[in-house]
Structure formats: C-alpha cells, structure tokens
XYZ file of C-alpha atoms in Angstrom:
149
model
C 84.017 66.369 66.993
C 80.909 64.349 66.812
C 79.545 64.034 63.025
C 74.916 64.051 63.211
C 72.613 63.340 60.871
C 71.961 66.616 59.488
C 75.673 67.184 58.423
C 75.231 64.455 55.949
C 71.511 66.091 54.785
C 73.015 69.406 54.391
C 75.094 68.252 51.357
C 71.333 66.642 49.797
C 70.588 70.593 47.948
C 74.427 70.745 47.225
C 74.858 68.209 45.152
C 71.451 68.132 43.810
C 71.896 72.125 42.744
C 75.738 70.939 41.031
C 74.064 67.907 39.557
C 71.960 70.377 37.631
C 74.860 72.132 36.107
C 76.386 69.733 35.365
C 73.465 68.285 33.403
C 72.742 71.546 32.586
C 76.152 71.662 30.870
C 76.378 68.429 28.892
C 72.691 69.745 27.280
C 74.332 72.218 25.868
C 77.439 70.974 24.608
C 74.472 68.152 23.389
C 72.911 71.050 21.273
C 76.574 72.471 20.528
C 78.446 68.880 19.039
C 73.868 68.753 16.996
C 74.941 71.944 14.960
C 78.706 71.265 14.970
C 77.238 67.657 13.013
C 75.287 69.679 10.671
C 77.716 71.871 9.576
C 80.678 69.370 9.643
C 78.310 68.223 7.442
C 78.312 70.762 4.886
C 82.162 72.060 5.157
C 84.078 68.681 6.384
C 87.774 70.744 5.565
C 86.489 73.316 8.230
C 89.566 73.514 10.792
C 87.701 76.043 13.452
C 84.987 72.680 13.276
C 87.103 69.822 14.165
C 89.277 71.887 16.636
C 85.765 72.457 18.180
C 84.224 68.694 18.085
C 87.861 67.276 19.107
C 87.478 70.229 22.867
C 83.425 69.319 22.652
C 84.715 65.374 23.284
C 87.523 66.482 25.831
C 85.202 68.361 27.632
C 81.778 65.551 27.466
C 84.373 63.560 29.423
C 84.784 65.942 31.937
C 81.340 65.589 32.927
C 81.091 62.103 32.493
C 83.737 62.118 35.031
C 82.158 65.216 37.794
C 78.826 63.161 37.101
C 80.099 60.526 38.270
C 81.986 61.604 41.878
C 78.345 63.444 42.058
C 76.254 60.550 42.199
C 79.048 58.668 44.257
C 79.155 62.296 46.803
C 75.750 61.323 46.893
C 75.308 57.712 46.844
C 77.832 57.824 50.352
C 75.642 60.976 51.628
C 72.618 58.328 52.246
C 75.251 55.509 53.247
C 76.703 57.905 56.028
C 73.340 58.971 57.943
C 71.790 54.921 57.223
C 75.147 54.748 59.208
C 74.801 57.328 61.625
C 71.329 56.166 61.884
C 71.894 52.827 62.901
C 74.839 54.482 65.447
C 77.877 52.959 63.252
C 79.620 56.750 64.498
C 83.026 55.101 63.229
C 82.663 54.008 60.123
C 80.379 56.575 59.427
C 82.713 59.280 59.419
C 85.091 57.909 57.437
C 81.837 57.455 54.637
C 81.779 61.444 55.443
C 84.414 61.803 54.616
C 85.108 60.123 51.715
C 81.929 61.415 50.463
C 83.234 65.546 50.781
C 86.816 63.922 48.837
C 84.753 62.246 45.889
C 82.565 66.211 45.504
C 86.007 67.786 45.989
C 87.293 65.382 42.997
C 84.044 66.576 41.277
C 84.155 70.428 41.763
C 88.477 70.107 40.706
C 87.270 68.075 37.815
C 84.018 71.502 37.333
C 87.386 74.033 36.915
C 89.500 71.996 34.181
C 86.179 71.918 32.620
C 85.776 75.308 32.665
C 88.607 76.658 31.744
C 88.614 74.432 28.545
C 85.118 75.565 27.584
C 86.736 79.233 27.690
C 89.243 77.837 25.143
C 86.233 77.160 23.335
C 85.186 80.114 23.302
C 87.566 81.043 22.233
C 88.483 79.605 19.666
C 84.974 80.703 18.007
C 85.638 84.171 18.627
C 89.424 83.329 16.533
C 88.131 84.818 13.212
C 86.088 87.901 14.076
C 89.265 88.752 15.707
C 90.242 91.541 12.391
C 87.181 92.323 12.902
C 87.875 93.638 16.746
C 90.797 95.247 16.409
C 90.106 97.042 13.460
C 87.060 98.769 15.209
C 87.396 101.103 17.812
C 85.684 101.502 21.177
C 85.930 104.538 24.518
C 86.109 101.051 26.359
C 89.543 100.591 24.154
C 91.873 101.944 27.182
C 90.838 99.098 29.852
C 90.130 96.474 27.437
C 93.530 96.998 25.293
C 95.018 93.872 23.729
C 98.362 93.246 24.488
C 100.889 93.737 21.982
C 102.475 91.283 19.692
C 106.108 91.396 19.073
C-alpha cells in the first residue's frame, strides 16, 4: 500500500479535535484546583481536599503528556506530508508510523486519565454515601450496590 499525501492530512482534523478535548480537560482541572485551593485555605486539615489535590496533580501530569504526544503526532504528520511532497516515500512511511504510534500513546494516556478522573468523582461522592444509602428509589432494583461483608 502506498502512502498518499491525503492520508496524513486526514489526521489533522482528528488530532486537532483531540487537542481541543485535552485542552478542555486541562482548563476544567485548572478551575477545580483553584476552587480546591480556596477550600484548602479554609480547611487545611481536610483529608478529602488533600486526596483530591494529590489526584489532580497526577491528572495534570497525564494531561501534559497527552498533549505532548498529540503535538508530536501532529508535527510528524506535517513532516510526513513534506517528505511525501519531496518524493521521499520510504522515509515518509516511517515518519507516518511514528506519528500514529505517538497518537496511540496519547490516546492510551487519555484512557488512564479518564479512569483517574472517575476515581476523583468517587472521592467527591464518598462523603455523601450515608445519604444515598438511606434514600430509597424505584431504580434501586437496577442499581443496587453489592453488600459488603
């Protein structure tokens, strides 16, 4: 299969949409950190706030790496297109493969970050568990929690 100029060009829209999503996640976390900082100044001994701050610091590192690999993939797509334009098909193929691997790594890190963000939401909900356990709902049949021994 021969790589054509339009193939890496197709990745432009996908990569830019991913970068936009990653940036939105970063901005949301920045807002959360600012809010937690205000809460921490009011209650510096709160275990929940300290746990959330630790979680957000880890997520910031992951988002930074997601963005890094996404930008690297985008850059390699541009280089690939240039190599194809110049007629260096073999080199362009290898650059395109590395670009795809970089994009794959970025998506993999994104999956890890989503798992961690779910853990953060569970931390947020943990202090309300007693309220939810006392409350009865018609949907309890479907969403019943496993009983702990």
